[in-house]
mmCIF file of C-alpha atoms and ligand atoms in Angstrom:
data_model
loop_
_atom_site.group_PDB
_atom_site.id
_atom_site.type_symbol
_atom_site.label_atom_id
_atom_site.label_comp_id
_atom_site.label_asym_id
_atom_site.label_seq_id
_atom_site.Cartn_x
_atom_site.Cartn_y
_atom_site.Cartn_z
ATOM 1 C CA MET V 1 8.314 -9.442 27.104
ATOM 2 C CA ILE V 2 6.537 -8.013 24.541
ATOM 3 C CA LEU V 3 8.520 -5.491 22.527
ATOM 4 C CA ILE V 4 7.943 -3.366 19.193
ATOM 5 C CA LEU V 5 10.704 -2.964 16.994
ATOM 6 C CA LEU V 6 10.276 0.448 15.299
ATOM 7 C CA GLY V 7 12.069 1.575 12.136
ATOM 8 C CA ALA V 8 12.202 2.661 8.524
ATOM 9 C CA PRO V 9 12.046 0.144 5.718
ATOM 10 C CA GLY V 10 15.486 -1.753 5.784
ATOM 11 C CA ALA V 11 16.837 -0.483 8.971
ATOM 12 C CA GLY V 12 16.821 -3.813 10.408
ATOM 13 C CA LYS V 13 13.794 -4.823 12.314
ATOM 14 C CA GLY V 14 13.616 -8.399 10.893
ATOM 15 C CA THR V 15 17.706 -9.192 11.405
ATOM 16 C CA GLN V 16 17.653 -7.964 15.191
ATOM 17 C CA ALA V 17 14.121 -9.615 15.458
ATOM 18 C CA GLN V 18 15.633 -13.271 14.351
ATOM 19 C CA ASN V 19 18.351 -12.674 16.653
ATOM 20 C CA LEU V 20 16.282 -12.098 19.570
ATOM 21 C CA THR V 21 14.302 -15.255 18.763
ATOM 22 C CA LYS V 22 17.441 -16.960 19.208
ATOM 23 C CA SER V 23 18.864 -15.315 22.429
ATOM 24 C CA ARG V 24 15.438 -14.555 24.208
ATOM 25 C CA GLY V 25 13.274 -16.982 23.088
ATOM 26 C CA LEU V 26 10.630 -14.981 21.929
ATOM 27 C CA VAL V 27 8.145 -15.248 18.992
ATOM 28 C CA GLN V 28 8.876 -12.912 15.735
ATOM 29 C CA LEU V 29 5.780 -11.513 14.796
ATOM 30 C CA SER V 30 6.221 -9.728 11.498
ATOM 31 C CA THR V 31 2.934 -8.596 9.436
ATOM 32 C CA GLY V 32 5.052 -7.913 6.493
ATOM 33 C CA ASP V 33 6.092 -11.749 6.422
ATOM 34 C CA MET V 34 2.348 -12.983 7.496
ATOM 35 C CA LEU V 35 0.957 -10.595 4.366
ATOM 36 C CA ARG V 36 3.611 -11.782 2.238
ATOM 37 C CA SER V 37 2.553 -15.027 3.170
ATOM 38 C CA ALA V 38 -0.917 -14.157 2.401
ATOM 39 C CA VAL V 39 -0.369 -12.946 -1.038
ATOM 40 C CA ALA V 40 1.627 -16.272 -2.365
ATOM 41 C CA ASN V 41 -1.482 -18.739 -0.808
ATOM 42 C CA LYS V 42 -3.705 -15.987 -2.694
ATOM 43 C CA THR V 43 -5.485 -16.047 0.474
ATOM 44 C CA GLU V 44 -8.769 -13.434 0.461
ATOM 45 C CA VAL V 45 -6.427 -11.374 2.672
ATOM 46 C CA GLY V 46 -3.657 -11.844 0.327
ATOM 47 C CA LEU V 47 -5.373 -10.891 -2.654
ATOM 48 C CA ARG V 48 -6.882 -7.431 -0.883
ATOM 49 C CA ALA V 49 -3.201 -6.335 0.619
ATOM 50 C CA LYS V 50 -1.299 -7.387 -2.839
ATOM 51 C CA THR V 51 -2.096 -4.070 -4.443
ATOM 52 C CA ALA V 52 -1.030 -1.927 -1.718
ATOM 53 C CA MET V 53 2.292 -4.020 -0.837
ATOM 54 C CA ASP V 54 3.111 -3.549 -4.441
ATOM 55 C CA ALA V 55 3.037 -0.201 -4.286
ATOM 56 C CA GLY V 56 4.888 0.470 -1.068
ATOM 57 C CA GLU V 57 1.629 1.758 0.675
ATOM 58 C CA LEU V 58 0.257 0.391 3.733
ATOM 59 C CA VAL V 59 -2.195 -2.663 3.912
ATOM 60 C CA SER V 60 -5.720 -1.138 5.442
ATOM 61 C CA ASP V 61 -5.581 -1.191 9.535
ATOM 62 C CA GLU V 62 -8.765 -3.712 9.249
ATOM 63 C CA ILE V 63 -6.807 -6.234 7.992
ATOM 64 C CA VAL V 64 -3.194 -6.156 9.894
ATOM 65 C CA ILE V 65 -5.145 -5.756 13.343
ATOM 66 C CA ALA V 66 -7.261 -8.527 12.713
ATOM 67 C CA ILE V 67 -4.079 -10.661 11.548
ATOM 68 C CA ILE V 68 -2.212 -9.191 15.140
ATOM 69 C CA ALA V 69 -5.324 -9.931 17.181
ATOM 70 C CA ASP V 70 -5.815 -13.331 15.944
ATOM 71 C CA ARG V 71 -2.079 -14.006 16.209
ATOM 72 C CA ILE V 72 -1.682 -13.312 19.760
ATOM 73 C CA GLU V 73 -4.116 -15.525 20.940
ATOM 74 C CA GLU V 74 -1.764 -18.726 20.004
ATOM 75 C CA ASP V 75 -0.115 -20.463 22.708
ATOM 76 C CA ASP V 76 3.275 -19.452 21.315
ATOM 77 C CA CYS V 77 2.715 -15.869 22.356
ATOM 78 C CA LYS V 78 2.246 -16.646 26.465
ATOM 79 C CA LYS V 79 5.774 -15.999 27.130
ATOM 80 C CA GLY V 80 5.571 -12.645 25.053
ATOM 81 C CA PHE V 81 6.644 -11.534 21.465
ATOM 82 C CA ILE V 82 8.197 -9.127 19.119
ATOM 83 C CA LEU V 83 6.416 -7.125 17.052
ATOM 84 C CA ASP V 84 8.158 -6.490 13.918
ATOM 85 C CA GLY V 85 6.442 -4.140 11.394
ATOM 86 C CA PHE V 86 3.109 -3.427 13.674
ATOM 87 C CA PRO V 87 2.276 -0.903 14.693
ATOM 88 C CA ARG V 88 2.563 1.103 11.407
ATOM 89 C CA ASN V 89 0.327 4.273 12.403
ATOM 90 C CA VAL V 90 -1.484 5.637 15.184
ATOM 91 C CA ALA V 91 -4.589 3.810 14.948
ATOM 92 C CA GLN V 92 -2.591 0.539 14.918
ATOM 93 C CA ALA V 93 -0.997 1.571 18.148
ATOM 94 C CA GLU V 94 -4.180 2.624 19.876
ATOM 95 C CA ALA V 95 -5.706 -1.080 18.693
ATOM 96 C CA LEU V 96 -2.848 -2.669 20.039
ATOM 97 C CA ASP V 97 -3.070 -0.882 23.265
ATOM 98 C CA ALA V 98 -6.773 -2.219 23.639
ATOM 99 C CA MET V 99 -5.751 -5.371 22.605
ATOM 100 C CA LEU V 100 -3.154 -6.091 25.180
ATOM 101 C CA ALA V 101 -5.181 -4.049 28.336
ATOM 102 C CA GLU V 102 -7.826 -6.839 27.217
ATOM 103 C CA LYS V 103 -5.739 -10.147 27.766
ATOM 104 C CA GLY V 104 -4.205 -8.248 30.980
ATOM 105 C CA MET V 105 -0.669 -8.137 29.039
ATOM 106 C CA LYS V 106 1.769 -4.668 29.055
ATOM 107 C CA LEU V 107 3.734 -3.674 26.754
ATOM 108 C CA THR V 108 7.622 -4.147 28.266
ATOM 109 C CA GLY V 109 9.600 -1.595 25.801
ATOM 110 C CA VAL V 110 9.287 -0.335 22.455
ATOM 111 C CA VAL V 111 12.892 0.284 20.643
ATOM 112 C CA GLU V 112 13.512 2.333 17.692
ATOM 113 C CA ILE V 113 16.411 1.538 15.404
ATOM 114 C CA ALA V 114 17.702 4.812 13.796
ATOM 115 C CA VAL V 115 18.932 4.829 10.461
ATOM 116 C CA ASP V 116 19.372 7.707 8.189
ATOM 117 C CA ASP V 117 17.062 7.329 4.853
ATOM 118 C CA GLU V 118 20.424 7.241 2.331
ATOM 119 C CA ALA V 119 22.002 4.004 3.742
ATOM 120 C CA LEU V 120 18.166 2.407 3.427
ATOM 121 C CA VAL V 121 18.242 1.801 -0.279
ATOM 122 C CA SER V 122 21.246 -0.048 -0.142
ATOM 123 C CA ARG V 123 20.274 -2.112 2.654
ATOM 124 C CA ILE V 124 17.000 -3.114 0.920
ATOM 125 C CA THR V 125 18.163 -3.625 -2.680
ATOM 126 C CA GLY V 126 20.606 -6.017 -1.674
ATOM 127 C CA ARG V 127 18.621 -7.910 0.846
ATOM 128 C CA TYR V 128 17.531 -11.621 -0.276
ATOM 129 C CA THR V 129 16.329 -14.197 2.093
ATOM 130 C CA CYS V 130 16.312 -18.390 2.707
ATOM 131 C CA ALA V 131 13.250 -19.569 0.893
ATOM 132 C CA GLY V 132 13.248 -22.390 3.533
ATOM 133 C CA CYS V 133 13.553 -20.658 6.531
ATOM 134 C CA ASN V 134 13.304 -17.132 5.959
ATOM 135 C CA ALA V 135 16.750 -16.166 7.236
ATOM 136 C CA GLY V 136 17.784 -13.215 5.886
ATOM 137 C CA PHE V 137 21.123 -12.347 4.280
ATOM 138 C CA HIS V 138 22.759 -8.883 2.538
ATOM 139 C CA ASP V 139 24.852 -9.413 -0.991
ATOM 140 C CA GLU V 140 27.292 -7.271 1.162
ATOM 141 C CA PHE V 141 26.543 -6.792 4.762
ATOM 142 C CA LYS V 142 25.542 -10.642 5.652
ATOM 143 C CA LYS V 143 26.805 -12.936 3.271
ATOM 144 C CA PRO V 144 26.158 -16.752 3.994
ATOM 145 C CA GLN V 145 29.600 -18.511 5.664
ATOM 146 C CA VAL V 146 29.025 -20.591 2.666
ATOM 147 C CA ASP V 147 28.333 -18.904 -0.813
ATOM 148 C CA GLY V 148 24.992 -20.056 -1.636
ATOM 149 C CA VAL V 149 24.448 -22.245 1.571
ATOM 150 C CA CYS V 150 22.015 -20.814 4.022
ATOM 151 C CA ASP V 151 23.352 -20.563 7.461
ATOM 152 C CA SER V 152 20.665 -21.282 9.476
ATOM 153 C CA CYS V 153 18.637 -24.395 7.477
ATOM 154 C CA GLY V 154 21.251 -25.291 4.948
ATOM 155 C CA GLY V 155 18.989 -24.242 1.657
ATOM 156 C CA THR V 156 20.267 -23.560 -1.402
ATOM 157 C CA GLU V 157 17.208 -21.545 -2.815
ATOM 158 C CA PHE V 158 16.905 -18.071 -1.796
ATOM 159 C CA ILE V 159 13.895 -15.218 -2.616
ATOM 160 C CA ARG V 160 14.299 -11.447 -3.440
ATOM 161 C CA ARG V 161 11.167 -9.543 -2.555
ATOM 162 C CA LYS V 162 8.730 -7.873 -5.247
ATOM 163 C CA ASP V 163 8.866 -4.852 -3.146
ATOM 164 C CA ASP V 164 12.291 -4.432 -2.700
ATOM 165 C CA ASN V 165 13.130 -2.137 -5.812
ATOM 166 C CA GLU V 166 14.312 2.005 -5.520
ATOM 167 C CA GLU V 167 10.953 3.088 -6.945
ATOM 168 C CA THR V 168 8.771 1.286 -4.257
ATOM 169 C CA VAL V 169 11.445 1.876 -1.480
ATOM 170 C CA VAL V 170 10.599 5.757 -1.916
ATOM 171 C CA SER V 171 6.845 4.961 -1.362
ATOM 172 C CA ARG V 172 7.742 2.969 1.560
ATOM 173 C CA LEU V 173 10.053 5.495 2.962
ATOM 174 C CA LYS V 174 7.196 8.259 2.622
ATOM 175 C CA ALA V 175 4.686 5.985 4.378
ATOM 176 C CA TYR V 176 7.293 5.305 7.485
ATOM 177 C CA HIS V 177 8.056 9.431 7.652
ATOM 178 C CA ASP V 178 4.100 10.436 7.174
ATOM 179 C CA GLN V 179 2.611 7.362 9.254
ATOM 180 C CA THR V 180 4.712 5.494 11.425
ATOM 181 C CA ALA V 181 7.693 8.070 12.753
ATOM 182 C CA PRO V 182 4.559 9.680 14.778
ATOM 183 C CA LEU V 183 4.585 6.446 16.737
ATOM 184 C CA LEU V 184 7.758 7.744 18.136
ATOM 185 C CA PRO V 185 6.561 10.625 20.139
ATOM 186 C CA TYR V 186 3.337 8.447 20.943
ATOM 187 C CA TYR V 187 5.630 5.954 22.834
ATOM 188 C CA LYS V 188 8.062 8.537 24.480
ATOM 189 C CA GLU V 189 5.100 10.194 25.586
ATOM 190 C CA ARG V 190 4.338 6.601 27.547
ATOM 191 C CA GLY V 191 8.091 6.300 28.872
ATOM 192 C CA VAL V 192 8.593 2.826 26.798
ATOM 193 C CA LEU V 193 10.683 4.474 23.946
ATOM 194 C CA LEU V 194 14.284 3.318 23.587
ATOM 195 C CA LYS V 195 16.680 3.744 20.892
ATOM 196 C CA VAL V 196 19.884 2.652 19.347
ATOM 197 C CA ASP V 197 22.005 3.558 16.448
ATOM 198 C CA GLY V 198 21.130 1.512 13.352
ATOM 199 C CA MET V 199 23.903 2.676 11.408
ATOM 200 C CA VAL V 200 26.244 0.435 12.548
ATOM 201 C CA GLY V 201 26.913 -3.089 11.699
ATOM 202 C CA ILE V 202 24.847 -5.844 12.613
ATOM 203 C CA ASN V 203 26.174 -7.229 15.592
ATOM 204 C CA ASP V 204 27.157 -3.753 17.244
ATOM 205 C CA VAL V 205 22.875 -3.122 16.695
ATOM 206 C CA THR V 206 22.569 -6.356 18.563
ATOM 207 C CA ARG V 207 24.946 -5.759 21.533
ATOM 208 C CA GLN V 208 23.245 -2.294 21.909
ATOM 209 C CA MET V 209 19.555 -4.077 21.775
ATOM 210 C CA ASN V 210 20.624 -6.424 24.225
ATOM 211 C CA GLU V 211 21.937 -3.614 26.500
ATOM 212 C CA ALA V 212 18.981 -1.773 26.143
ATOM 213 C CA LEU V 213 16.641 -4.761 26.890
ATOM 214 C CA ASP V 214 18.709 -5.690 29.780
ATOM 215 C CA ASN V 215 18.143 -2.153 31.412
ATOM 216 C CA LEU V 216 14.964 -2.207 31.726
HETATM 217 P P1 AP5 I 1 7.495 -4.875 5.776
HETATM 218 O O1 AP5 I 1 8.154 -6.627 5.492
HETATM 219 O O2 AP5 I 1 7.451 -4.680 7.546
HETATM 220 O O3 AP5 I 1 8.665 -3.763 5.466
HETATM 221 P P2 AP5 I 1 9.428 -2.969 5.891
HETATM 222 O O4 AP5 I 1 8.526 -2.249 7.016
HETATM 223 O O5 AP5 I 1 9.535 -2.112 4.775
HETATM 224 O O6 AP5 I 1 10.548 -3.232 6.623
HETATM 225 P P3 AP5 I 1 11.725 -4.404 5.798
HETATM 226 O O7 AP5 I 1 11.400 -5.722 6.301
HETATM 227 O O8 AP5 I 1 11.876 -3.758 4.163
HETATM 228 O O9 AP5 I 1 12.911 -3.842 6.779
HETATM 229 P P4 AP5 I 1 13.566 -4.582 8.177
HETATM 230 O O10 AP5 I 1 13.539 -3.333 8.683
HETATM 231 O O11 AP5 I 1 13.040 -5.664 8.766
HETATM 232 O O12 AP5 I 1 15.144 -4.592 7.611
HETATM 233 P P5 AP5 I 1 15.785 -6.163 7.296
HETATM 234 O O13 AP5 I 1 16.246 -6.518 8.838
HETATM 235 O O14 AP5 I 1 15.198 -6.873 6.730
HETATM 236 O O15 AP5 I 1 6.196 -4.773 5.541
HETATM 237 C C1 AP5 I 1 6.173 -4.900 3.627
HETATM 238 C C2 AP5 I 1 4.967 -4.232 3.194
HETATM 239 O O16 AP5 I 1 3.889 -4.581 3.990
HETATM 240 C C3 AP5 I 1 4.634 -2.867 3.400
HETATM 241 O O17 AP5 I 1 4.878 -1.896 2.932
HETATM 242 C C4 AP5 I 1 2.860 -2.801 3.744
HETATM 243 O O18 AP5 I 1 2.247 -2.814 2.229
HETATM 244 C C5 AP5 I 1 2.887 -3.859 4.370
HETATM 245 N N1 AP5 I 1 2.576 -4.061 5.826
HETATM 246 C C6 AP5 I 1 3.374 -4.696 6.650
HETATM 247 N N2 AP5 I 1 2.742 -4.293 8.068
HETATM 248 C C7 AP5 I 1 1.782 -3.546 7.948
HETATM 249 C C8 AP5 I 1 1.020 -2.841 9.166
HETATM 250 N N3 AP5 I 1 1.246 -3.116 10.003
HETATM 251 N N4 AP5 I 1 0.251 -2.299 8.612
HETATM 252 C C9 AP5 I 1 -0.324 -1.832 7.444
HETATM 253 N N5 AP5 I 1 0.517 -2.105 6.033
HETATM 254 C C10 AP5 I 1 1.907 -3.351 6.354
HETATM 255 O O19 AP5 I 1 17.406 -5.461 6.838
HETATM 256 C C11 AP5 I 1 17.211 -4.968 5.670
HETATM 257 C C12 AP5 I 1 18.614 -5.647 5.086
HETATM 258 O O20 AP5 I 1 19.758 -4.759 5.684
HETATM 259 C C13 AP5 I 1 18.871 -7.416 5.317
HETATM 260 O O21 AP5 I 1 19.763 -7.840 4.003
HETATM 261 C C14 AP5 I 1 20.188 -7.046 6.271
HETATM 262 O O22 AP5 I 1 20.555 -8.120 6.279
HETATM 263 C C15 AP5 I 1 20.730 -5.825 5.956
HETATM 264 N N6 AP5 I 1 20.942 -5.391 7.216
HETATM 265 C C16 AP5 I 1 20.100 -5.140 8.739
HETATM 266 N N7 AP5 I 1 20.748 -4.644 9.594
HETATM 267 C C17 AP5 I 1 22.011 -3.736 9.262
HETATM 268 C C18 AP5 I 1 22.936 -2.695 9.741
HETATM 269 N N8 AP5 I 1 22.727 -2.901 10.898
HETATM 270 N N9 AP5 I 1 24.175 -2.692 8.922
HETATM 271 C C19 AP5 I 1 24.087 -3.414 7.618
HETATM 272 N N10 AP5 I 1 23.094 -4.196 6.758
HETATM 273 C C20 AP5 I 1 21.994 -4.459 7.673
HETATM 274 MG MG1 MG I 2 11.444 -6.745 7.570
#
């Protein structure tokens, strides 16, 4: 199964991708996570990507397409994968089509997680992740079972993203509406677009997602 999760910043792509990796044994390929790791490790890609990421703008297509092209060659992608945050514009979608065609692979579906813009700021500003295993949490909407302890790995150190502030969120939302939202008609025309209501609680979104995927 090859899935794309599409949605605005804070819509729940990462949260639902983490659930699907557990329930369906698929690998999560998050370009945002890969780029953040490159920035943290000060690699050449990280140094080139940092300014755009800090400003909430898209990193160049050349960089992200190369990252995904390399990543899907790895063995753990053979059984399928979930793309979280890629493609982000039509040029990236066309590059993905070409990559999959070359490998004889087919896109199973694209799930839009639809969330109103007004709900996104609080989701983003309240978000934090486990420094050890990257599990995602929220100050209000997804607290760990034991305060200060990661549910997944027991870690006690958490991090907040540098771009998770109100000013950068405005640029990220603009980038989404201008460049990423045109992918909705792109995939609708190809008959692969599914939509879930992302305005409900996390478990209800997961339920809708599973129903949509089971019906594919
Ligand atoms: P990226 O990391 O992809 O960020 P994003 O698209 O802005 O999306 P987020 O990760 O912020 O949101 P999410 O949908 O994953 O939400 P989450 O599940 O965490 O990209 C970052 C940057 O990297 C970009 O700005 C760009 O510079 C660069 N980049 C990445 N990919 C690129 C590409 N392909 N091309 C060019 N540049 C690229 O949920 C958010 C919070 O809400 C969490 O705390 C969660 O617990 C909570 N939550 C989730 N679902 C619900 C719910 N249903 N109800 C209540 N709370 C919820
Ligand atoms: Mg994410």
